Coordinates of N, CA and C in Angstrom, one line a residue:
M1 N -81.5 -83.6 54.1 CA -81.9 -84.5 55.2 C -81.9 -84.2 56.0
G2 N -82.3 -84.8 57.0 CA -82.7 -83.9 58.4 C -81.7 -84.3 59.5
L3 N -81.6 -84.7 61.2 CA -81.1 -84.3 62.1 C -81.7 -85.7 62.3
S4 N -82.7 -86.2 62.3 CA -83.0 -87.6 62.4 C -82.6 -88.8 61.3
S5 N -82.6 -88.1 60.3 CA -82.0 -89.2 59.0 C -80.3 -89.7 59.4
L6 N -79.5 -88.8 60.5 CA -78.4 -89.0 60.8 C -78.9 -89.7 61.9
I7 N -79.8 -90.0 62.6 CA -80.0 -91.5 63.8 C -79.1 -92.5 63.7
G8 N -79.9 -93.2 62.4 CA -79.3 -94.7 62.1 C -76.8 -94.5 61.6
E9 N -77.2 -93.3 61.5 CA -75.6 -93.3 61.0 C -74.6 -93.6 62.2
V10 N -75.1 -93.3 63.5 CA -74.3 -92.6 63.5 C -74.0 -94.5 65.0
S11 N -75.5 -95.7 64.2 CA -74.9 -96.9 65.0 C -73.9 -97.6 64.1
V12 N -73.6 -96.9 63.7 CA -72.4 -97.7 62.7 C -70.6 -97.2 62.8
L13 N -71.0 -96.1 64.0 CA -69.4 -95.8 64.9 C -69.5 -96.0 65.9
G14 N -70.1 -97.0 66.4 CA -69.3 -98.0 67.4 C -70.5 -97.5 69.3
R15 N -69.7 -97.4 70.5 CA -70.1 -97.5 71.2 C -69.9 -97.4 72.8
R16 N -70.1 -96.5 73.5 CA -69.3 -96.2 75.0 C -70.5 -96.2 76.3
D17 N -69.6 -96.0 77.1 CA -70.3 -96.1 78.2 C -70.1 -94.2 79.2
R18 N -71.5 -94.3 79.5 CA -72.1 -93.0 79.1 C -71.6 -92.7 80.9
R19 N -70.9 -92.9 81.8 CA -69.8 -92.6 82.9 C -68.6 -92.8 83.3
S20 N -68.0 -92.4 82.0 CA -66.8 -92.9 81.1 C -66.3 -91.6 80.5
A21 N -67.9 -91.5 80.1 CA -67.8 -89.7 78.7 C -67.0 -89.3 80.1
E22 N -66.8 -88.5 81.2 CA -66.6 -87.3 81.5 C -65.0 -87.1 81.5
P23 N -63.9 -85.5 81.2 CA -62.4 -85.0 80.5 C -62.1 -86.1 81.1
D24 N -62.1 -86.7 82.3 CA -60.4 -87.7 82.4 C -61.7 -88.8 83.4
W25 N -61.4 -89.3 81.8 CA -62.1 -90.8 81.6 C -60.6 -91.4 83.1
V26 N -61.1 -92.8 83.5 CA -60.2 -94.1 83.2 C -60.8 -95.6 82.7
V27 N -59.5 -95.7 81.8 CA -60.2 -97.0 81.5 C -60.1 -98.1 81.5
D28 N -60.7 -99.6 81.8 CA -60.6 -100.2 83.6 C -60.0 -101.6 82.6
R29 N -58.9 -101.3 82.5 CA -57.9 -102.2 81.7 C -58.0 -104.2 81.7
T30 N -58.4 -104.4 82.8 CA -59.1 -105.7 83.1 C -60.4 -105.6 82.3
A31 N -60.8 -105.1 82.2 CA -62.3 -105.4 80.8 C -62.3 -106.7 80.2
G32 N -63.0 -106.8 79.9 CA -63.5 -108.0 78.3 C -63.3 -107.4 77.3
T33 N -63.8 -108.0 76.7 CA -64.7 -107.1 75.5 C -66.0 -108.0 75.4
A34 N -67.2 -108.5 76.5 CA -68.1 -108.2 76.6 C -68.2 -106.5 77.4
D35 N -67.4 -106.6 77.8 CA -67.4 -105.3 79.0 C -66.9 -104.2 77.6
H36 N -66.2 -104.3 77.2 CA -65.7 -103.6 76.1 C -67.5 -103.7 75.2
Q37 N -68.3 -104.5 74.9 CA -68.8 -103.9 73.8 C -70.0 -103.4 74.7
A38 N -70.6 -104.1 76.2 CA -71.9 -103.3 76.2 C -71.2 -101.8 77.0
R39 N -70.2 -101.6 77.4 CA -69.0 -99.8 77.4 C -69.8 -99.1 76.1
L40 N -69.7 -99.3 74.9 CA -70.0 -98.9 74.0 C -71.3 -99.1 72.7
D41 N -72.0 -99.1 74.3 CA -73.6 -99.8 73.5 C -74.1 -98.7 74.4
L42 N -73.9 -98.3 75.9 CA -74.2 -97.4 77.0 C -73.8 -96.1 75.3
L43 N -72.6 -95.7 75.4 CA -71.8 -94.8 74.2 C -73.2 -94.1 73.3
H44 N -73.1 -95.0 72.6 CA -74.2 -95.2 71.3 C -75.2 -94.5 72.0
D45 N -75.9 -95.2 72.8 CA -76.8 -94.4 73.3 C -77.0 -93.6 73.4
E46 N -76.1 -92.5 74.4 CA -75.9 -90.9 74.2 C -75.6 -90.6 73.4
M47 N -74.9 -90.7 72.4 CA -74.7 -90.5 71.2 C -75.7 -90.3 70.4
K48 N -76.5 -90.6 70.2 CA -77.7 -91.7 69.4 C -79.3 -90.6 70.4
T49 N -79.0 -89.6 71.8 CA -79.8 -89.9 72.2 C -79.0 -87.3 72.2
L50 N -77.8 -87.3 72.1 CA -77.7 -85.8 71.8 C -78.1 -85.9 70.5
I51 N -77.6 -86.2 69.9 CA -78.5 -85.8 68.3 C -80.1 -85.9 67.9
K52 N -80.6 -86.4 69.0 CA -82.4 -87.1 68.6 C -83.0 -85.4 68.9
T53 N -81.8 -84.7 69.8 CA -82.9 -83.8 71.2 C -81.7 -82.4 70.0
G54 N -80.5 -83.0 68.8 CA -80.9 -81.2 68.7 C -78.9 -80.8 69.1
A55 N -79.0 -81.9 70.2 CA -77.6 -81.3 71.1 C -77.1 -81.9 70.9
A56 N -76.1 -82.4 69.6 CA -74.8 -82.7 68.9 C -74.1 -81.4 69.1
I57 N -75.0 -80.7 68.0 CA -74.6 -79.2 67.7 C -75.1 -77.8 68.4
V58 N -73.9 -77.6 68.4 CA -75.2 -75.9 68.9 C -74.5 -75.0 68.2
G59 N -75.3 -74.1 68.1 CA -75.0 -72.3 68.0 C -76.5 -72.4 66.9
G60 N -76.1 -71.5 65.4 CA -77.0 -71.3 64.5 C -78.4 -70.5 64.6
G61 N -79.3 -70.6 66.0 CA -80.1 -69.0 66.6 C -80.8 -69.2 64.9
Q62 N -81.1 -68.6 65.1 CA -82.8 -68.0 64.5 C -81.5 -66.7 63.3
A63 N -81.7 -67.6 61.8 CA -81.3 -66.8 60.1 C -83.0 -66.8 59.3
T64 N -82.0 -65.7 58.7 CA -83.5 -64.9 57.7 C -82.7 -65.5 56.0
Y65 N -83.2 -65.9 55.7 CA -82.4 -65.9 54.1 C -84.2 -65.4 53.1
N66 N -82.9 -64.5 52.0 CA -84.0 -64.0 51.0 C -85.2 -63.6 52.3
G67 N -85.6 -62.9 52.9 CA -86.4 -62.5 53.7 C -87.4 -63.6 53.9
S68 N -87.1 -64.6 54.4 CA -87.5 -65.9 54.7 C -87.1 -66.9 55.7
D69 N -87.9 -66.6 56.9 CA -87.8 -66.6 58.6 C -87.5 -68.4 58.0
A70 N -88.5 -68.6 57.6 CA -89.2 -70.7 57.2 C -87.7 -71.5 56.5
T71 N -86.4 -70.4 55.1 CA -86.4 -70.9 54.2 C -84.5 -71.0 55.2
G72 N -84.6 -69.5 55.9 CA -83.1 -69.5 56.8 C -83.7 -71.1 58.4
R73 N -84.5 -70.9 58.8 CA -84.2 -71.6 59.7 C -84.2 -73.6 58.6
R74 N -85.0 -73.9 57.8 CA -84.3 -74.9 57.1 C -82.4 -75.0 55.9
L75 N -82.4 -73.6 56.5 CA -80.5 -73.6 55.5 C -79.9 -73.8 57.1
V76 N -80.6 -73.2 58.2 CA -79.4 -74.4 59.6 C -80.3 -76.2 59.7
E77 N -80.5 -76.2 60.0 CA -81.0 -77.3 59.8 C -80.6 -78.1 59.1
D78 N -80.8 -77.8 57.6 CA -79.6 -78.3 56.4 C -78.1 -78.9 57.1
W79 N -77.3 -76.9 57.1 CA -76.0 -76.7 57.9 C -75.4 -78.0 58.9
T80 N -77.3 -77.9 59.7 CA -76.0 -78.8 61.1 C -76.3 -80.0 60.6
A81 N -77.1 -80.8 60.0 CA -77.4 -82.3 59.6 C -76.1 -82.6 58.5
L82 N -75.6 -81.4 57.8 CA -74.3 -82.0 57.0 C -73.0 -81.5 57.8
M83 N -72.8 -80.9 59.0 CA -71.4 -80.5 59.8 C -72.2 -81.4 60.4
L84 N -73.2 -83.0 61.3 CA -73.2 -83.6 62.1 C -72.4 -84.8 61.4
R85 N -72.9 -84.3 59.7 CA -72.3 -85.9 59.2 C -71.1 -86.0 58.4
S86 N -70.3 -84.9 58.8 CA -69.5 -84.9 57.3 C -67.4 -85.1 60.1
Y87 N -68.8 -84.4 60.5 CA -67.9 -85.1 61.8 C -67.4 -86.6 62.3
N88 N -68.7 -87.0 61.2 CA -69.1 -88.8 62.2 C -68.5 -89.3 61.3
L89 N -68.3 -89.0 59.8 CA -67.5 -90.0 59.2 C -66.6 -89.9 59.6
E90 N -65.6 -88.1 59.7 CA -64.2 -88.4 60.2 C -64.4 -88.9 61.4
A91 N -64.8 -89.4 62.7 CA -65.0 -90.0 64.1 C -64.6 -91.9 62.3
E92 N -66.0 -91.9 61.9 CA -65.4 -92.9 61.4 C -64.2 -93.3 60.6
N93 N -63.2 -92.4 60.2 CA -61.9 -92.5 59.3 C -61.3 -93.1 60.8
C94 N -61.0 -92.3 61.7 CA -60.4 -91.6 62.7 C -60.2 -93.0 63.7
L95 N -61.9 -93.7 63.7 CA -61.4 -95.0 64.7 C -60.4 -96.5 63.5
R96 N -61.5 -96.3 62.3 CA -60.3 -97.0 61.9 C -59.1 -97.1 61.1
M97 N -58.3 -95.7 61.4 CA -57.1 -96.2 61.2 C -56.1 -95.8 62.5
L98 N -56.7 -96.1 64.0 CA -56.2 -96.5 65.3 C -55.3 -97.5 65.3
G99 N -55.6 -97.8 64.0 CA -54.2 -99.5 63.8 C -53.3 -98.7 63.4
A100 N -53.2 -98.5 62.9 CA -51.6 -97.7 61.2 C -51.3 -96.6 62.8
G101 N -52.1 -94.9 63.1 CA -52.3 -93.7 63.1 C -51.4 -94.3 64.4
G102 N -51.9 -95.1 65.5 CA -52.0 -94.2 67.2 C -52.5 -93.2 67.2
L103 N -53.1 -94.0 68.3 CA -54.5 -92.3 69.1 C -54.5 -91.4 69.3
D104 N -53.1 -90.5 69.1 CA -52.8 -89.4 69.9 C -53.2 -88.8 68.3
A105 N -52.3 -89.5 67.3 CA -52.9 -89.0 65.5 C -54.4 -89.1 65.7
A106 N -54.8 -89.6 65.7 CA -56.4 -90.2 65.5 C -57.0 -88.9 66.8
R107 N -57.0 -88.7 67.4 CA -57.7 -87.5 68.5 C -57.2 -86.5 67.4
R108 N -56.0 -86.0 67.5 CA -55.6 -84.8 66.9 C -56.5 -84.6 65.1
R109 N -56.9 -85.7 64.7 CA -57.7 -85.6 63.2 C -59.2 -85.5 63.4
L110 N -59.9 -86.1 64.3 CA -61.0 -85.8 65.3 C -61.3 -83.9 65.5
D111 N -60.0 -83.6 65.9 CA -60.3 -82.4 66.8 C -60.1 -81.1 65.7
R112 N -59.3 -81.6 64.2 CA -58.9 -80.9 63.9 C -60.2 -80.5 62.2
A113 N -61.2 -81.9 62.9 CA -62.0 -81.4 61.8 C -64.0 -80.6 63.2
A114 N -63.8 -81.3 64.5 CA -64.1 -80.0 65.0 C -64.2 -78.3 64.3
S115 N -62.9 -78.3 65.1 CA -62.3 -77.0 64.5 C -63.1 -76.5 63.0
A116 N -62.6 -76.7 62.5 CA -62.8 -77.4 60.4 C -64.9 -76.7 60.4
I117 N -65.0 -77.7 60.8 CA -66.3 -77.1 60.9 C -67.2 -75.8 62.2
E118 N -66.0 -75.3 63.1 CA -67.3 -74.1 62.9 C -66.5 -73.0 62.6
R119 N -65.4 -73.4 61.8 CA -64.7 -72.2 61.1 C -65.1 -72.4 60.2
L120 N -66.2 -73.7 59.2 CA -66.8 -73.2 57.6 C -68.4 -72.8 58.1
S121 N -68.4 -73.6 59.0 CA -70.1 -73.0 59.6 C -70.5 -71.6 59.0
G122 N -69.1 -70.7 59.3 CA -69.2 -68.8 59.0 C -70.4 -68.4 59.3
T123 N -71.2 -67.8 59.5 CA -72.1 -66.8 60.0 C -73.6 -67.9 60.5
V124 N -73.3 -68.4 59.7 CA -74.6 -70.0 60.5 C -73.7 -70.0 62.0
G125 N -73.0 -70.3 62.1 CA -73.2 -69.4 63.5 C -72.2 -71.3 64.7
L126 N -72.3 -72.5 63.8 CA -71.4 -73.7 63.9 C -71.2 -74.7 64.8
R127 N -71.5 -75.3 66.0 CA -69.7 -75.6 66.7 C -70.4 -77.4 66.9
L128 N -69.7 -78.2 66.9 CA -70.2 -79.5 68.1 C -70.6 -78.6 69.5
S129 N -71.5 -79.9 70.1 CA -71.4 -79.8 71.4 C -70.4 -80.6 71.8
P130 N -69.2 -79.5 72.9 CA -68.4 -80.0 74.4 C -68.7 -81.8 74.3
R131 N -70.4 -81.9 74.6 CA -70.8 -83.6 74.9 C -70.1 -84.2 74.2
Y132 N -70.6 -84.1 72.6 CA -70.5 -84.7 71.4 C -68.9 -85.0 71.8
Q133 N -68.1 -83.8 71.5 CA -67.2 -83.8 70.9 C -66.0 -85.1 72.1
A134 N -66.5 -84.9 74.1 CA -66.2 -86.3 74.4 C -66.3 -86.7 74.3
L135 N -67.8 -87.5 73.8 CA -68.0 -89.0 73.9 C -67.6 -89.7 72.8
R136 N -67.2 -88.8 71.7 CA -66.2 -89.8 70.0 C -65.1 -89.6 71.1
T137 N -64.3 -88.5 71.6 CA -63.0 -88.9 72.1 C -62.6 -90.4 72.9
H138 N -63.8 -89.9 73.4 CA -63.5 -91.3 74.8 C -64.1 -92.4 73.7
E139 N -64.6 -92.9 72.9 CA -64.7 -93.6 71.7 C -63.3 -94.1 70.5
L140 N -62.9 -93.1 70.7 CA -61.4 -93.8 70.1 C -60.3 -94.1 71.2
E141 N -60.5 -93.6 73.1 CA -59.9 -94.1 73.5 C -60.1 -95.6 73.9
L142 N -61.7 -96.0 74.7 CA -61.9 -97.6 74.2 C -61.2 -98.5 73.6
T143 N -62.0 -97.7 72.4 CA -61.2 -98.7 70.9 C -60.0 -98.5 70.4
A144 N -59.3 -97.3 70.8 CA -57.4 -98.2 70.8 C -57.0 -99.3 71.8
D145 N -57.3 -99.4 73.3 CA -57.4 -99.9 74.5 C -57.8 -101.3 74.1
H146 N -59.2 -101.1 73.7 CA -59.7 -103.0 73.1 C -58.4 -103.0 72.0
L147 N -58.4 -102.7 71.5 CA -57.0 -102.5 70.3 C -55.8 -103.6 70.7
R148 N -55.1 -102.6 71.7 CA -54.2 -102.8 72.0 C -53.9 -104.2 72.9
R149 N -55.3 -104.6 73.6 CA -55.3 -105.5 74.6 C -55.0 -107.0 73.5
K150 N -56.0 -106.5 73.5 CA -56.6 -107.7 71.3 C -55.1 -108.0 70.9
A151 N -54.4 -107.4 70.9 CA -53.0 -107.3 70.2 C -51.8 -107.9 71.3
E152 N -51.9 -107.9 72.5 CA -51.4 -108.7 73.4 C -51.5 -109.9 74.1
S153 N -52.4 -110.1 74.1 CA -53.2 -111.1 74.4 C -52.8 -112.5 72.6
R154 N -52.8 -111.6 71.4 CA -51.8 -112.6 70.4 C -51.0 -113.2 70.4
R155 N -49.6 -111.5 71.1 CA -48.3 -112.3 71.3 C -47.8 -113.3 72.1
T156 N -49.3 -112.4 73.5 CA -49.1 -114.1 74.6 C -49.0 -115.5 74.4
R157 N -50.2 -115.6 73.6 CA -50.6 -116.5 72.9 C -49.6 -117.5 71.9
R158 N -48.7 -116.6 70.9 CA -47.8 -116.6 70.4 C -46.3 -117.0 71.4
I159 N -46.2 -116.9 72.0 CA -45.0 -116.4 72.9 C -44.4 -117.8 73.5
A160 N -46.6 -119.0 74.0 CA -47.3 -119.7 74.4 C -46.4 -120.2 73.8
S161 N -47.0 -120.4 73.1 CA -47.1 -121.6 71.8 C -46.1 -122.8 71.2

């Protein structure tokens, strides 16, 4: 499985705003559902671009396996795809747990997944790019904010009726 096959998987993970994916994000508290979806769409596009260009995971470099450079290259590509897939699945799980565990727990879980990728890649030396990690973290923050606003809206409607 190559990196190109992972591009379709990213579409189910959510979307985000490129401008807001910097380390010191400010979430617009007045934004509506349509704006939230537009931000997620832009974020999704940037994540997709990082995956297509191979910039979502960095490292790996030149590898030789059993005396073959081609086999070593395929090994690095396979490990890259596997690690990215693993991280994306963990990001999905974090998005699902936002309601129950909260944003801080989801962030810690995602950070542990990134650390595990770096540790387990061993001699291949892969790690997630800081930009891709930042986009995923921002996705969590946007989604948590959206869920919080929806809950407040439900509470307000309940009190009003």
